[in-house]
Amino acid sequence: MVIDANMYWFPEDLFSDEKGLEQFLAEVPHARATKGYLKQNDNGVKQIVIEKPEGYPSLNYAQGDYVLEQMLDDLDKAGADKALLKLPGCQEWMSLDTCKKFNDGMSEFSRRSNGRLIPLAVVPPIASQEVYDEIDRCRKVLGIRNVQMTTHYQTDYLDAERFAPFFEKLNEQETTVYVHHSPIPVEYSCLYEYNNLRRSYGRCTDQTIAVCREVFSGFFDKYPNLKMVHSMLGGGFFAIATMMFPQQAKTQEKVQRFETQSNRVKENFVNHIFFETSHAQPWGKDALECAVKILGADHIIWGTSYPVRKEWLLEGPACIRGLDICEEDKEAILSGNARRIYGLD
């Protein structure tokens, strides 16, 4: 079995629903230097563009990219059996009413796909009974048992105290939480001007910050039943994972400059944090093999960010199968880990 653990979903009817589009764009946090608008390309295709900061596009939703029949056809061409449905970066600012509509839309896609497309619920991380009711509706009525979030909301990462009651609810239900990258981190003044620096490295920086804050804040001591799956390989976290958990110095030092973490911190990292590739090919063979060596194949889940580039889906399974790792590890990355961590079996 092959599972794409990151296939984007967006409501196609929003491109023609003037009232619905107006509501969606009105929720974009303009006060946070973010701008959303509709434009039409030269070929007539409509596109919703999110700029952050204004003048610098970070998210693009194109009409015709989220058609069920095309999505299923591309899954077939890739030799993939199933896919997890995520939202393409708009989780950060959507109201509860909009989240409900998106949950219903993803659920309908799942039904029409005969269960090949598996949604993750989206709600604002607010401590309110209405939000809790929507989580319960997703689980009991729509059959959506896990949740998708973004790395930060406004200026707060997920370890912020204001999110504690929300995570207590998810912890009670032993939820797996997919953590999608934001377009750029909270602090971005030095990296927004150059497109690849902003759109690629900015997302990696945001994910690395998010992973570290969860690990070092005692997040999983408070919520021991949660599993967090971070996109973009946690921002390439494998490159710094060993450095972030230093051993005790072998010689006597006059000044202890680094915090030597307890075994408990490392255990929480290993037991609760997992990494989704968010497309494999751009990382390259050497980096992916390094990620497997450092993080462990049992902690890596294949995902494509479809339809950002369709080749990441169509060529993705072959990319993973071409790695110099054992067949058991390839199977785990392509489907086994997703089945286990999200409870798909």
XYZ file of C-alpha atoms in Angstrom, residues 18-241:
224
model
C -18.911 35.506 -4.521
C -20.340 35.590 -0.991
C -18.291 32.626 0.216
C -15.098 34.053 -1.276
C -15.759 37.408 0.350
C -16.103 35.705 3.742
C -12.943 33.623 3.246
C -10.855 36.653 2.258
C -12.336 38.748 5.087
C -10.845 36.286 7.598
C -7.312 36.736 6.262
C -5.533 38.684 9.051
C -4.809 41.955 7.273
C -3.675 43.493 10.566
C -0.773 41.014 10.531
C 0.582 42.346 7.235
C -1.236 39.595 5.337
C -3.290 40.209 2.208
C -5.618 37.907 0.284
C -7.244 38.527 -3.088
C -8.628 36.884 -6.217
C -6.908 37.331 -9.567
C -7.411 35.867 -13.017
C -4.439 34.562 -14.976
C -3.934 35.281 -18.663
C -5.286 31.818 -19.467
C -8.537 32.608 -17.634
C -7.796 30.488 -14.566
C -8.783 32.129 -11.288
C -6.275 32.168 -8.480
C -6.574 33.092 -4.800
C -3.319 34.648 -3.661
C -2.201 35.146 -0.063
C 0.645 37.616 0.436
C 2.703 37.748 3.628
C 3.991 40.368 3.976
C 1.962 42.379 1.494
C 3.550 42.390 -1.932
C 5.180 38.967 -1.448
C 3.021 35.931 -2.443
C 3.264 32.989 -0.067
C 0.193 30.858 -0.862
C -1.566 30.299 -4.196
C -4.806 28.380 -4.738
C -5.613 27.792 -8.417
C -9.019 26.971 -9.835
C -9.175 23.416 -11.170
C -6.471 22.031 -8.859
C -8.925 20.449 -6.421
C -11.247 18.385 -8.625
C -12.022 14.955 -7.168
C -11.784 12.980 -10.406
C -8.408 14.504 -11.280
C -7.063 13.916 -7.775
C -8.062 10.245 -7.882
C -6.683 9.847 -11.383
C -3.328 11.261 -10.294
C -3.287 8.946 -7.279
C -3.782 6.040 -9.678
C -0.986 7.255 -11.960
C 1.351 7.455 -8.973
C 0.384 3.971 -7.823
C -0.944 5.399 -4.548
C -3.913 3.846 -2.770
C -5.002 6.575 -0.367
C -4.278 10.152 0.684
C -4.767 12.294 3.773
C -6.527 15.576 3.044
C -5.019 18.800 4.442
C -5.717 22.468 3.884
C -3.050 24.443 2.008
C -1.885 26.816 4.726
C -5.102 28.638 5.630
C -5.639 26.831 8.963
C -4.113 29.768 10.824
C -6.914 32.269 10.414
C -10.143 30.430 9.542
C -13.205 31.036 11.716
C -15.179 28.173 13.223
C -17.997 28.651 10.703
C -15.550 28.408 7.800
C -13.873 25.385 9.400
C -17.251 23.628 9.583
C -17.825 24.183 5.869
C -14.349 22.878 5.035
C -14.841 19.815 7.266
C -18.103 19.075 5.491
C -16.437 19.518 2.094
C -13.564 17.180 2.918
C -16.004 14.639 4.334
C -17.997 14.719 1.101
C -14.804 14.124 -0.914
C -14.016 11.168 1.322
C -17.463 9.706 0.769
C -17.309 10.162 -3.001
C -13.825 8.642 -3.134
C -15.005 5.472 -1.346
C -12.688 6.248 1.546
C -9.508 6.716 -0.494
C -9.290 10.350 0.637
C -9.087 10.652 4.423
C -9.694 14.092 5.958
C -8.150 15.647 9.040
C -10.455 17.979 10.963
C -9.741 21.701 11.158
C -10.913 23.975 13.987
C -9.537 27.159 15.517
C -7.546 26.294 18.688
C -9.961 28.116 20.976
C -11.169 26.915 24.372
C -14.900 27.085 23.690
C -17.725 24.593 23.839
C -18.589 25.343 20.208
C -15.105 24.272 19.114
C -15.266 21.150 21.266
C -18.673 20.347 19.771
C -17.197 20.591 16.271
C -14.357 18.247 17.214
C -16.937 15.780 18.525
C -19.120 16.216 15.411
C -16.132 15.440 13.214
C -15.370 12.287 15.171
C -18.885 10.967 15.713
C -20.774 12.189 12.637
C -18.162 12.735 9.919
C -15.776 9.994 11.033
C -12.776 12.352 11.174
C -10.789 11.465 14.289
C -7.512 13.391 13.897
C -6.797 17.114 13.600
C -4.731 19.470 11.449
C -3.205 22.702 12.735
C -0.547 25.197 11.761
C 2.759 25.839 13.508
C 1.655 29.161 14.964
C -1.444 31.307 15.294
C -0.751 35.021 15.091
C 2.394 35.399 17.218
C 2.032 32.264 19.355
C 3.464 28.808 18.739
C 1.552 25.792 19.986
C 3.225 25.620 23.407
C 1.644 28.973 24.360
C -0.502 28.821 27.472
C -3.563 30.159 25.684
C -3.822 26.893 23.746
C -3.621 24.669 26.851
C -7.372 23.966 27.270
C -7.644 23.102 23.575
C -4.799 20.583 23.777
C -6.273 19.126 26.954
C -9.332 18.239 24.876
C -7.209 16.652 22.137
C -5.126 14.819 24.736
C -8.263 13.278 26.252
C -9.120 11.847 22.827
C -5.564 10.593 22.128
C -5.394 12.634 18.950
C -2.741 12.698 16.243
C -2.168 16.322 15.226
C -0.746 17.211 11.842
C 1.213 20.473 12.117
C 1.367 22.317 8.815
C 4.029 24.925 8.169
C 3.026 28.577 8.069
C 4.186 30.588 5.040
C 6.863 32.269 7.152
C 7.833 32.251 10.853
C 6.576 34.806 13.364
C 9.769 36.827 12.932
C 10.637 37.157 9.243
C 12.189 40.588 8.614
C 15.480 39.169 7.291
C 14.094 36.597 4.847
C 10.953 37.837 3.092
C 12.490 39.720 0.155
C 13.769 36.733 -1.850
C 11.218 34.271 -3.155
C 12.948 30.920 -2.448
C 14.334 32.190 0.848
C 10.817 33.163 1.905
C 8.800 30.275 0.457
C 11.176 27.401 1.210
C 13.596 28.356 3.977
C 10.944 30.460 5.727
C 8.726 27.402 6.111
C 11.656 25.298 7.326
C 12.592 27.911 9.922
C 9.000 28.027 11.136
C 8.841 24.249 11.530
C 12.179 24.008 13.321
C 11.054 26.615 15.853
C 7.766 24.788 16.365
C 9.413 21.392 16.942
C 11.959 22.801 19.395
C 9.355 24.700 21.394
C 7.251 21.569 21.774
C 10.244 19.512 22.864
C 11.807 21.938 25.344
C 8.640 23.422 26.861
C 7.422 20.274 28.612
C 4.512 20.130 26.127
C 4.331 16.331 26.112
C 4.590 16.032 29.875
C 1.286 17.925 29.931
C -0.223 16.101 26.929
C 1.238 12.577 26.973
C -1.432 11.128 24.665
C -0.679 13.404 21.706
C 1.332 12.628 18.610
C 2.487 15.560 16.456
C 3.362 15.095 12.783
C 5.362 18.029 11.425
C 5.560 18.886 7.738
C 8.737 19.722 5.747
C 10.624 17.033 7.718
C 10.273 19.369 10.671
C 12.119 22.032 8.689
C 14.966 19.618 8.003
C 15.200 18.869 11.713
C 17.408 15.859 11.050
C 20.266 18.285 10.321
C 20.291 19.599 13.897
C 18.640 16.810 15.892
